[in-house]
Short mmCIF file of C-alpha atoms in Angstrom, two decimals:
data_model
loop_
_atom_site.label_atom_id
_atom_site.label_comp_id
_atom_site.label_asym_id
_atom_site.label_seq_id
_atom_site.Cartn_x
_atom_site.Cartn_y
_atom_site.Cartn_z
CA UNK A 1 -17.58 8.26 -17.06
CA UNK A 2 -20.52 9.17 -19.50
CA UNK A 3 -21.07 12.56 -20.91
CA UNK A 4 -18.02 13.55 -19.14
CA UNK A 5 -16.79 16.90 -21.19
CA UNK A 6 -13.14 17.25 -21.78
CA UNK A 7 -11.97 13.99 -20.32
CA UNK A 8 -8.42 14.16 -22.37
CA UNK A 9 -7.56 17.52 -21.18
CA UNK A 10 -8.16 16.32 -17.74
CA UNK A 11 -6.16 13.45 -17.89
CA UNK A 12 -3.46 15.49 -19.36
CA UNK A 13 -3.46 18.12 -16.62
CA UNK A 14 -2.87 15.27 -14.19
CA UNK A 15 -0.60 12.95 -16.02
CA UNK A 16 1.50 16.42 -16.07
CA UNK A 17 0.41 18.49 -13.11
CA UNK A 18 1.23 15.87 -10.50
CA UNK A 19 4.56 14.39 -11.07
CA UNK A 20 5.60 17.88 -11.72
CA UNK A 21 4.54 19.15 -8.45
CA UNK A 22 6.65 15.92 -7.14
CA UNK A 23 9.30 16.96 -8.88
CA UNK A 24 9.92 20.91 -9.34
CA UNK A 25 12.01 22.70 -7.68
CA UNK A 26 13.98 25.96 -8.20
CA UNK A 27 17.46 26.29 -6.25
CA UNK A 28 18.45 29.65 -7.71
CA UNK A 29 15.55 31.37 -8.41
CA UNK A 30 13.14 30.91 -5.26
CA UNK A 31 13.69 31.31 -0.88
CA UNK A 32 12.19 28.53 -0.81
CA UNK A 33 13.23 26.24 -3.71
CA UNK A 34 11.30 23.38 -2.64
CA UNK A 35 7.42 24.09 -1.61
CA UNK A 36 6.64 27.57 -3.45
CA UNK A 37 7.37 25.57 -6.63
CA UNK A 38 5.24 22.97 -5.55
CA UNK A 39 2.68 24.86 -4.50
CA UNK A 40 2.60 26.80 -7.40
CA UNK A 41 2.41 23.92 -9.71
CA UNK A 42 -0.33 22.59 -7.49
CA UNK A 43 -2.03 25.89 -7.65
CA UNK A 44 -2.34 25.82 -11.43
CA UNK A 45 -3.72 22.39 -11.27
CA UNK A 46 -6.54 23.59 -8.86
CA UNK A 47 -7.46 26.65 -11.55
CA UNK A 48 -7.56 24.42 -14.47
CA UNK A 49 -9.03 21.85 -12.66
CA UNK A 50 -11.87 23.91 -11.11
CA UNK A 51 -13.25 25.29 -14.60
CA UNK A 52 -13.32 21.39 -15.97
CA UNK A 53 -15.15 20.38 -13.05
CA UNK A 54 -17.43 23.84 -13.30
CA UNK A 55 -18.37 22.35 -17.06
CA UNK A 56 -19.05 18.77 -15.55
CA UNK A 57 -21.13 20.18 -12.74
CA UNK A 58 -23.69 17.91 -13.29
CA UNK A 59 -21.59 14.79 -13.49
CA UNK A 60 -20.51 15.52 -9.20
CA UNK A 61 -24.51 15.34 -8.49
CA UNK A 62 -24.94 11.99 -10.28
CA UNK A 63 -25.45 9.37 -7.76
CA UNK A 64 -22.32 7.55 -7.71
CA UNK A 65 -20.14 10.58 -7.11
CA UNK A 66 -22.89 12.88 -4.95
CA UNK A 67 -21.07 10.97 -1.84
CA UNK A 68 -18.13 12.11 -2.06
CA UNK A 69 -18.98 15.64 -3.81
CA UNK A 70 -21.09 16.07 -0.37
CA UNK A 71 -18.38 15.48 2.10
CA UNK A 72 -15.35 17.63 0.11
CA UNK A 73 -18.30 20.47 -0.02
CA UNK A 74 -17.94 20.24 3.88
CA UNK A 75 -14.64 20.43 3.85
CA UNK A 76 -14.55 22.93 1.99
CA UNK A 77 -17.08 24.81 4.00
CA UNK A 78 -14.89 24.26 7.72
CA UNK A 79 -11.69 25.16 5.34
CA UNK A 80 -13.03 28.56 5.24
CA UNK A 81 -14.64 28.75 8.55
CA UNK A 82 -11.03 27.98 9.62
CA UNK A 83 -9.75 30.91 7.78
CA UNK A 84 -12.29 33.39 8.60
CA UNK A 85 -13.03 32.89 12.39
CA UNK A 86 -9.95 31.33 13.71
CA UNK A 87 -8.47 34.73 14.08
CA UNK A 88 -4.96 33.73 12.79
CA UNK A 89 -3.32 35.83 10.00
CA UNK A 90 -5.40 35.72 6.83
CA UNK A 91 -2.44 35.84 4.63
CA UNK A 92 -0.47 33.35 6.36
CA UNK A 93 -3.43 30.81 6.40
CA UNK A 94 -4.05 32.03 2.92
CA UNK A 95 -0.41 30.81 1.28
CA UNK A 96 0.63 28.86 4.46
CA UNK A 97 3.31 29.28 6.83
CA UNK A 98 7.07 29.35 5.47
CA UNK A 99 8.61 26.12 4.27
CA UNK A 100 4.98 24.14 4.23
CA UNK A 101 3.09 26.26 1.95
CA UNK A 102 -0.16 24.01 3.36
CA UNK A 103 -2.50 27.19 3.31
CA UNK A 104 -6.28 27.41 2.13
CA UNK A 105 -5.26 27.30 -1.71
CA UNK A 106 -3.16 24.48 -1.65
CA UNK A 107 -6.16 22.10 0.19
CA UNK A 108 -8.58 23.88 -1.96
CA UNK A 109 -6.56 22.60 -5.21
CA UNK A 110 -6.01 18.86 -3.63
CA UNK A 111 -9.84 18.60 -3.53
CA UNK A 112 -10.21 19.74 -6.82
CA UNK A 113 -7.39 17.51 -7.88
CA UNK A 114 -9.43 14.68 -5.90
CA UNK A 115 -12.28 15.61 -7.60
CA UNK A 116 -10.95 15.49 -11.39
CA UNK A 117 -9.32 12.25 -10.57
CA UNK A 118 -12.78 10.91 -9.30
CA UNK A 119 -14.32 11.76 -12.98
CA UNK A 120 -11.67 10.37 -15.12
CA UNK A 121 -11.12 7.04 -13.16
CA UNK A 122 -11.17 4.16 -15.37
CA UNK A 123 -8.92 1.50 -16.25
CA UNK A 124 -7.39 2.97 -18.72
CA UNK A 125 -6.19 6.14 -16.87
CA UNK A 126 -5.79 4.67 -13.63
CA UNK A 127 -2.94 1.98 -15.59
CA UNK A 128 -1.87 5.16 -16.54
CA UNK A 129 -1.33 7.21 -13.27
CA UNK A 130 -0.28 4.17 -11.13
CA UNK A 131 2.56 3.71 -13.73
CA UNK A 132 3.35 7.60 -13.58
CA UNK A 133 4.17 7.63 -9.51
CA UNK A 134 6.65 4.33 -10.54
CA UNK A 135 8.27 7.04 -12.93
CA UNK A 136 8.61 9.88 -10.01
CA UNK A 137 10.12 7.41 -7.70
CA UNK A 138 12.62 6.37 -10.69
CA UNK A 139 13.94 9.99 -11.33
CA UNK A 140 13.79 10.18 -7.26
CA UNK A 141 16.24 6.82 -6.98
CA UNK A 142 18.40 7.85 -9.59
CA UNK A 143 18.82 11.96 -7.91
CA UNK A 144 18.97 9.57 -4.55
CA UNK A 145 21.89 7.51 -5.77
CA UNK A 146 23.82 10.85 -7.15
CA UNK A 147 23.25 12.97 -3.60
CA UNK A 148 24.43 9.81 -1.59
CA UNK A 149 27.69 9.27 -3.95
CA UNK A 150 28.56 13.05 -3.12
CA UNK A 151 27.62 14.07 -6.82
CA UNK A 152 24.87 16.59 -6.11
CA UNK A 153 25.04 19.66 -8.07
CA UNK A 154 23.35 21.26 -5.76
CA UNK A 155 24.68 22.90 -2.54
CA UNK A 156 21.92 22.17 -0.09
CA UNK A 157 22.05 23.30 3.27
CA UNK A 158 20.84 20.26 4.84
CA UNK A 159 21.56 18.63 8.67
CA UNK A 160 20.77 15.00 7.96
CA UNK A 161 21.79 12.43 5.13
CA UNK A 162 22.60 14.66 1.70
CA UNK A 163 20.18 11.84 0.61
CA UNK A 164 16.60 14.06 0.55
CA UNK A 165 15.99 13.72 -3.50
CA UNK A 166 13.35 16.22 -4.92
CA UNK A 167 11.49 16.89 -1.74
CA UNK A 168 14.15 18.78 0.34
CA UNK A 169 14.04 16.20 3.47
CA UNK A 170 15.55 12.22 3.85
CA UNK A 171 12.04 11.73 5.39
CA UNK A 172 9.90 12.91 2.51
CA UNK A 173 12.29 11.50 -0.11
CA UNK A 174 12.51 7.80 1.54
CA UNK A 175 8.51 8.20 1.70
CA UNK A 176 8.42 8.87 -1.87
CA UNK A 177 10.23 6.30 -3.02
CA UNK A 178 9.17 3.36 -0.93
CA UNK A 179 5.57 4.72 -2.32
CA UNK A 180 6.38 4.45 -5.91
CA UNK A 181 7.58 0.66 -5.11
CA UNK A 182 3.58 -0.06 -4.74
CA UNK A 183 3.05 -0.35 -8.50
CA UNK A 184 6.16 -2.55 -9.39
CA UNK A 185 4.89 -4.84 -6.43
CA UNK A 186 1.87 -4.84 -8.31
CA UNK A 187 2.91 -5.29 -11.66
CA UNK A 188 5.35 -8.36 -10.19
CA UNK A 189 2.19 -10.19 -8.53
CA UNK A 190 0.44 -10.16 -11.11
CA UNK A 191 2.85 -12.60 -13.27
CA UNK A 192 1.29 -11.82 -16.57
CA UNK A 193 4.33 -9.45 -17.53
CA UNK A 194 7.63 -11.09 -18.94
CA UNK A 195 10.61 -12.24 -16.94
CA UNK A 196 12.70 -9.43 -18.21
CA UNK A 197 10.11 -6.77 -17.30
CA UNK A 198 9.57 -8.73 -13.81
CA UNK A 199 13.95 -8.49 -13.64
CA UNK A 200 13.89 -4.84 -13.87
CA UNK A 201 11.16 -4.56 -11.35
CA UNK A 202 12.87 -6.22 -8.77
CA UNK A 203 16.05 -4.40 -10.04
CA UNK A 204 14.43 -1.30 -9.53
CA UNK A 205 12.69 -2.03 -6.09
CA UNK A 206 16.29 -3.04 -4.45
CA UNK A 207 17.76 0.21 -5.91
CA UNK A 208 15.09 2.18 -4.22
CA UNK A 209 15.40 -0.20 -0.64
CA UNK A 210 19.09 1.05 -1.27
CA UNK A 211 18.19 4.83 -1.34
CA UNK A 212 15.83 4.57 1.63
CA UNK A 213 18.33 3.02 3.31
CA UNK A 214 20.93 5.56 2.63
CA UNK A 215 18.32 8.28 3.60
CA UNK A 216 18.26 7.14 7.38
CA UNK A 217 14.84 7.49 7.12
CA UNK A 218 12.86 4.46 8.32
CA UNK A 219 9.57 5.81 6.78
CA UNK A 220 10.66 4.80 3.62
CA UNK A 221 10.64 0.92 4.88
CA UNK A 222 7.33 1.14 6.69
CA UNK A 223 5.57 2.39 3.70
CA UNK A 224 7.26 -0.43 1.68
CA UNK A 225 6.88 -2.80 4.06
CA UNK A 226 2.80 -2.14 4.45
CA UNK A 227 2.18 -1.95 0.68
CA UNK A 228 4.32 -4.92 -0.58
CA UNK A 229 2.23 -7.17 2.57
CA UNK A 230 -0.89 -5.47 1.83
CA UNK A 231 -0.30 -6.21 -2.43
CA UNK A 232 0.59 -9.88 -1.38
CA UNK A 233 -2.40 -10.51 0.87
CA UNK A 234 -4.76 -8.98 -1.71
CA UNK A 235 -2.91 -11.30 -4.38
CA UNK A 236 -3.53 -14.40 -2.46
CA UNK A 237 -7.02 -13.35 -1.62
CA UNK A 238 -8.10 -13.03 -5.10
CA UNK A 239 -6.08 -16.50 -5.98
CA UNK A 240 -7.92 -19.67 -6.68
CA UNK A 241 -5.01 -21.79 -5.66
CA UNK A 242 -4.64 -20.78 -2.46
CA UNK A 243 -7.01 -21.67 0.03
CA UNK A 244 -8.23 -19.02 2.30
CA UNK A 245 -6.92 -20.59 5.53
CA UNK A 246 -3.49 -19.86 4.04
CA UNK A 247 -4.64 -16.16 3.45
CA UNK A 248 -5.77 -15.99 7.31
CA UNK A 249 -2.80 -17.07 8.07
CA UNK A 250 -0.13 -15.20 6.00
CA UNK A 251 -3.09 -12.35 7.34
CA UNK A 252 -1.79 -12.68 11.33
CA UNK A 253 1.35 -13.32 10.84
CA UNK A 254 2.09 -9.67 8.68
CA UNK A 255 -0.47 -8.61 11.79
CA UNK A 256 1.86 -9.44 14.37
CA UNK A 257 5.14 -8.76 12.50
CA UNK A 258 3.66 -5.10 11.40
CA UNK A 259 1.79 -4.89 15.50
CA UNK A 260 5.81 -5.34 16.19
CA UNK A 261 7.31 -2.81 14.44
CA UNK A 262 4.99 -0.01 15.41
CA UNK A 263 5.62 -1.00 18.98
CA UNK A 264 9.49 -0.98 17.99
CA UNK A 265 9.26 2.40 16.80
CA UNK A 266 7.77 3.86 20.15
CA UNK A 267 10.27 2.35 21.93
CA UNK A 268 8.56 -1.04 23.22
CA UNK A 269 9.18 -4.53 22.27
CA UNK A 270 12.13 -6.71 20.73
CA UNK A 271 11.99 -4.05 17.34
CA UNK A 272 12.76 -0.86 20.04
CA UNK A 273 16.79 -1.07 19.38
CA UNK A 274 16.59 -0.79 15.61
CA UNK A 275 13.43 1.03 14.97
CA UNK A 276 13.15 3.54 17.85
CA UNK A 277 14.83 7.01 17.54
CA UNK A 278 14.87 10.09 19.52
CA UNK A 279 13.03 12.24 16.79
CA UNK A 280 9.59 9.67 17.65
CA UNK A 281 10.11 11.40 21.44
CA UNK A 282 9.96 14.81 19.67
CA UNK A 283 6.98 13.47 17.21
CA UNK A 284 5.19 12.85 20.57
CA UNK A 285 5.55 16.36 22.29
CA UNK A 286 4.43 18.14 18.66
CA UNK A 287 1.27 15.63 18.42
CA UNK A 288 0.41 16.40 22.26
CA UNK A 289 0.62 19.92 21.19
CA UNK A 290 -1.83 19.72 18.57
CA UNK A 291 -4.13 17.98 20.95
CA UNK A 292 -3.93 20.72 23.61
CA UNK A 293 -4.51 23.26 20.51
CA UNK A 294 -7.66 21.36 19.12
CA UNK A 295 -9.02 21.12 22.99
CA UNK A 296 -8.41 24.82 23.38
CA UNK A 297 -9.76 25.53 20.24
CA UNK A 298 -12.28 23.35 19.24
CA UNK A 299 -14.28 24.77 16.34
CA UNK A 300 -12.56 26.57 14.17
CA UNK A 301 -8.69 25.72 15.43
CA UNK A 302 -6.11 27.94 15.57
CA UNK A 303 -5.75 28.86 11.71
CA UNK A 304 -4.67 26.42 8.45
CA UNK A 305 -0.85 26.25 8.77
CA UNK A 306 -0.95 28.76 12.15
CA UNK A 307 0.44 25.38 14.26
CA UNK A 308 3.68 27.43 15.16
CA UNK A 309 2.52 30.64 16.39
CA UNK A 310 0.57 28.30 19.28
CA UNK A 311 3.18 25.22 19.60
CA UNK A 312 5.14 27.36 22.28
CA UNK A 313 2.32 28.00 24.30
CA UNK A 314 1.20 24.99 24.18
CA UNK A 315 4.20 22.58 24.53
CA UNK A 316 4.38 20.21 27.91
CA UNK A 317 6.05 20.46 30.21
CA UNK A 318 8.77 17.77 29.40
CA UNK A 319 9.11 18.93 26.36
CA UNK A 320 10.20 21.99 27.47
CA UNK A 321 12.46 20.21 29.27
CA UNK A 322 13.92 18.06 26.79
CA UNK A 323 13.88 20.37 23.92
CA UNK A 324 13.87 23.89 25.16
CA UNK A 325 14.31 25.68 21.65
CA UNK A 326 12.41 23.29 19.30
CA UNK A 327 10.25 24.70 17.45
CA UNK A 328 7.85 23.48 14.56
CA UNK A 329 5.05 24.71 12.84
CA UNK A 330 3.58 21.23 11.92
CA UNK A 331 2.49 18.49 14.73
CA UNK A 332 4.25 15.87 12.28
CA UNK A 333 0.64 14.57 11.79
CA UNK A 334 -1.37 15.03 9.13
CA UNK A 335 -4.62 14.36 10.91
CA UNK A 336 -3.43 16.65 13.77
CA UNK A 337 -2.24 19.18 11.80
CA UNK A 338 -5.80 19.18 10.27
CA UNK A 339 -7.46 19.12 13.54
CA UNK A 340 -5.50 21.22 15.16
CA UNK A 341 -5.98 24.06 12.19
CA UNK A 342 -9.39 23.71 11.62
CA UNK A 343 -11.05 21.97 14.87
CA UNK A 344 -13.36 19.11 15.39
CA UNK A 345 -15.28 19.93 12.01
CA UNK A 346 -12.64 20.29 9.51
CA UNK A 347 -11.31 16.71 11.02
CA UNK A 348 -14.25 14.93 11.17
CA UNK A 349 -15.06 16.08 7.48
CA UNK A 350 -11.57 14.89 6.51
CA UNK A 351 -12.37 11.41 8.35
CA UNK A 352 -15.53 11.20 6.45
CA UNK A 353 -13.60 11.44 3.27
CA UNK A 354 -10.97 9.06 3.68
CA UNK A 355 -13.54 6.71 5.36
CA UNK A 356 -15.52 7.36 2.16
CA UNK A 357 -12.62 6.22 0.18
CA UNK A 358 -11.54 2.95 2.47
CA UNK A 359 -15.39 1.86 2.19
CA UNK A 360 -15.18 2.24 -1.89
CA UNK A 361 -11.95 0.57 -1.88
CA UNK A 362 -12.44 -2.47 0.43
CA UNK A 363 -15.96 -3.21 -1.50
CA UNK A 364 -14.46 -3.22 -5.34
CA UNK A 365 -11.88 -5.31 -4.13
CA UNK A 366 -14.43 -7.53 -2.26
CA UNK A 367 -16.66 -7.50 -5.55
CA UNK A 368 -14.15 -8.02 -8.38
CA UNK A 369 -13.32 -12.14 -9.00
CA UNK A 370 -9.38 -11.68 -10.00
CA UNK A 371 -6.14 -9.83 -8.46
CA UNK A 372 -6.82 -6.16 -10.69
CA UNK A 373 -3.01 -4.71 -10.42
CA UNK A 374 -3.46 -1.42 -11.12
CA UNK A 375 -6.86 -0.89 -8.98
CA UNK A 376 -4.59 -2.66 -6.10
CA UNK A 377 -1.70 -0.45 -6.54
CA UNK A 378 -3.71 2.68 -6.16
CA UNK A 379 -5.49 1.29 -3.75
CA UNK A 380 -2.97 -0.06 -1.21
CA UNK A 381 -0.54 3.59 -2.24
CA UNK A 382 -3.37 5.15 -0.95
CA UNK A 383 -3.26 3.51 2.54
CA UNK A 384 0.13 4.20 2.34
CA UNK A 385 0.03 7.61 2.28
CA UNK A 386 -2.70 7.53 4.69
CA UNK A 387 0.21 5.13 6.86
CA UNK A 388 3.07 7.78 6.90
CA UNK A 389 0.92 10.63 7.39
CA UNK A 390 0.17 9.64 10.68
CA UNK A 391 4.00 10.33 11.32
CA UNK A 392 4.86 12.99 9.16
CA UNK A 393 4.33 16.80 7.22
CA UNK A 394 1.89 17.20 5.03
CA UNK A 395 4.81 18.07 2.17
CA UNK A 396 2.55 18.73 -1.04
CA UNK A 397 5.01 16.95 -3.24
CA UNK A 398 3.63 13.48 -1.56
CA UNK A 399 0.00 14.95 -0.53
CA UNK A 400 -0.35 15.10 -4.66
CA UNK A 401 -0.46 11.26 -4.96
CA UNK A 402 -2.67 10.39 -1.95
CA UNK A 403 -5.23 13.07 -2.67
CA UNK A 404 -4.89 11.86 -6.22
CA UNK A 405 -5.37 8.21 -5.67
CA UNK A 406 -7.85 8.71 -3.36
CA UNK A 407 -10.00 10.20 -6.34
CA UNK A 408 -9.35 7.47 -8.25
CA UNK A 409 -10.51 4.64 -6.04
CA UNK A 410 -13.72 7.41 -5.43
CA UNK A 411 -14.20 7.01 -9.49
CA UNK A 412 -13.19 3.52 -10.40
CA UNK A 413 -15.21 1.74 -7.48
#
């Protein structure tokens, strides 16, 4: 971007800040070893990032980033309309409840993140960053592969598979990695790298299918599965010797086979017996909890991260049935947990952004002749995050990558 004032340092903070705040975390020194790291990490990012984007104030009102500079302003504006007339603990919705550490400064510094990422977004950085996440998921494999031989060093106290690499959960972990298989899908479509680099791509994608697999976690496979289709139809889209009847119908048929699975993993269809488990039951009763708290509450929501001090209250009836002490302080939704926290304007300004996003993204892909790899890959990661946070947390060691991607398709379309 032109006239844009400490562009390197920028990059840097980023190219640093975010796989670090996948990455971090602090076993013997911290309560919680996993999120306060994150968060803090995150939180640094937000300070350094707010004075560069104080000094490039004029940049955000330039016409092609006033968009999206408008909408995070609103969201920043219900954010703290949350947290001042919501009535839930100001502390608590200041840092975030235990073990999510999703308060007001850790959405504040994604939207500065976003924001940064917007300005620097160009081809050379965004080869840069897509490459970087394919580096997080690499150190997350090879942790992956240690926890599931019985190697780990650390003593987690953990339920599930040992498998939960540098996130503290299989669900997060299989998440992260079959997110990081977006840009060596990429790099392999677009056939202009050499056979050995192409080798160790595929090497490196069935090492991670093998971690997500060992996770339990079937996340992991639904994000891979809807980037690696989405890649491919965008490849043969953007292909001149492929006709487009053969992208319609490659097009219905990943429809129908991806139509399937989500069925599957509610419990209907031929998919039900392999995809269906009992935790997408419990998924339901937390996101008809956040729907009860958003209609009893719809303006300014019960508080950011103040989901658990309502979800007993709340719960239906059958779930208090089947699960009589679950408890949660997340509805396992992202968008819920955001509507539920904040009410119908802190969603709807959050729609507006990611719709913002989606519109820049569909229309440089529309507009540019060839199959760009690296645009693609942050591109279609970005839907993917958008994919699994309709079933899961909002863990800030994954909310780094979509919030930064996002910024980059904002700034490179």
């Amino acid at each position: 971007m032109e006239n844009l004032k400490h562009s390197v340092l920028i990059r840097s903070i980023l190219l640093i800040g975010v796989p670090l705040a996948s990455v971090i975390m602090l076993p013997e020194f911290s309560m919680d070893p996993i999120n306060v790291p994150k968060a803090f990490v995150l939180h640094l990012v937000g300070v350094f990032g707010l004075g560069l984007l104080i000094s490039n104030a004029k940049l955000l009102w330039g016409t092609s980033s006033r968009p999206a500079f408008i909408v995070t302003a609103f969201f920043i504006l219900f954010l703290f309309s949350a947290f001042l007339f919501s009535g839930a603990p100001k502390i608590q919705q200041m840092y975030g409840a235990g073990g999510r550490a999703t308060g007001l400064i850790s959405y504040l510094a994604l939207v500065v993140l976003l924001l940064c990422a917007m300005l620097i977004s160009n081809i050379s950085n965004v080869k840069l960053l897509a490459i970087a996440i394919l580096g997080v998921g690499g150190l997350n494999v090879f942790y992956g592969l240690i926890q599931a031989s019985g190697g780990d060093p650390v003593k987690w106290s953990n339920p599930y598979s040992p498998v939960i690499g540098f996130l503290g959960n299989p669900n997060f972990s299989s998440s992260m990695i079959g997110l990081s298989c977006v840009a060596a899908t990429a790099l392999i479509l677009q056939f202009k790298v050499s056979k050995l680099a192409i080798a160790a791509l595929f090497g490196y994608e069935l090492l991670a299918l093998f971690v997500i697999l060992k996770t339990q976690s079937i996340q992991g496979f639904v994000v891979f599965g809807l980037t690696t289709g989405m890649l491919v139809l965008i490849a043969l889209y953007k292909s001149e010797k492929v006709k487009n009847i053969w992208v319609g119908i490659y097009a219905a048929f990943a429809t129908v086979i991806g139509v399937t699975a989500i069925f599957g993993m509610v419990n209907i269809g031929p998919l039900s017996a392999y995809l269906y488990k009992i935790s997408v039951r419990q998924r339901g009763y937390y996101w008809n909890a956040g729907i009860e708290m958003l209609k009893a509450n719809p303006i300014f929501g019960v508080g950011l991260d103040s989901f658990g001090d309502w979800y007993w209250s709340v719960r239906s009836a059958p779930a208090a049935l089947n699960s009589l002490n679950a408890n949660t302080n997340s509805a396992h939704n992202v968008y819920l947990d955001i509507a539920s926290n904040g009410g119908f304007p802190l969603l709807i300004a959050y729609l507006a952004l990611n719709g913002l996003v989606l519109f820049r993204g569909i229309k440089h892909l529309k507009n540019f002749p060839n199959f760009d790899p690296y645009f693609s890959a942050i591109f279609v990661g970005w839907i993917g995050y958008q994919a699994q946070s309709f079933i899961s947390i909002n863990q800030l060691g994954l909310a780094v990558w979509g919030w930064l991607f996002g910024g980059l398709v904002l700034g490179y379309s």
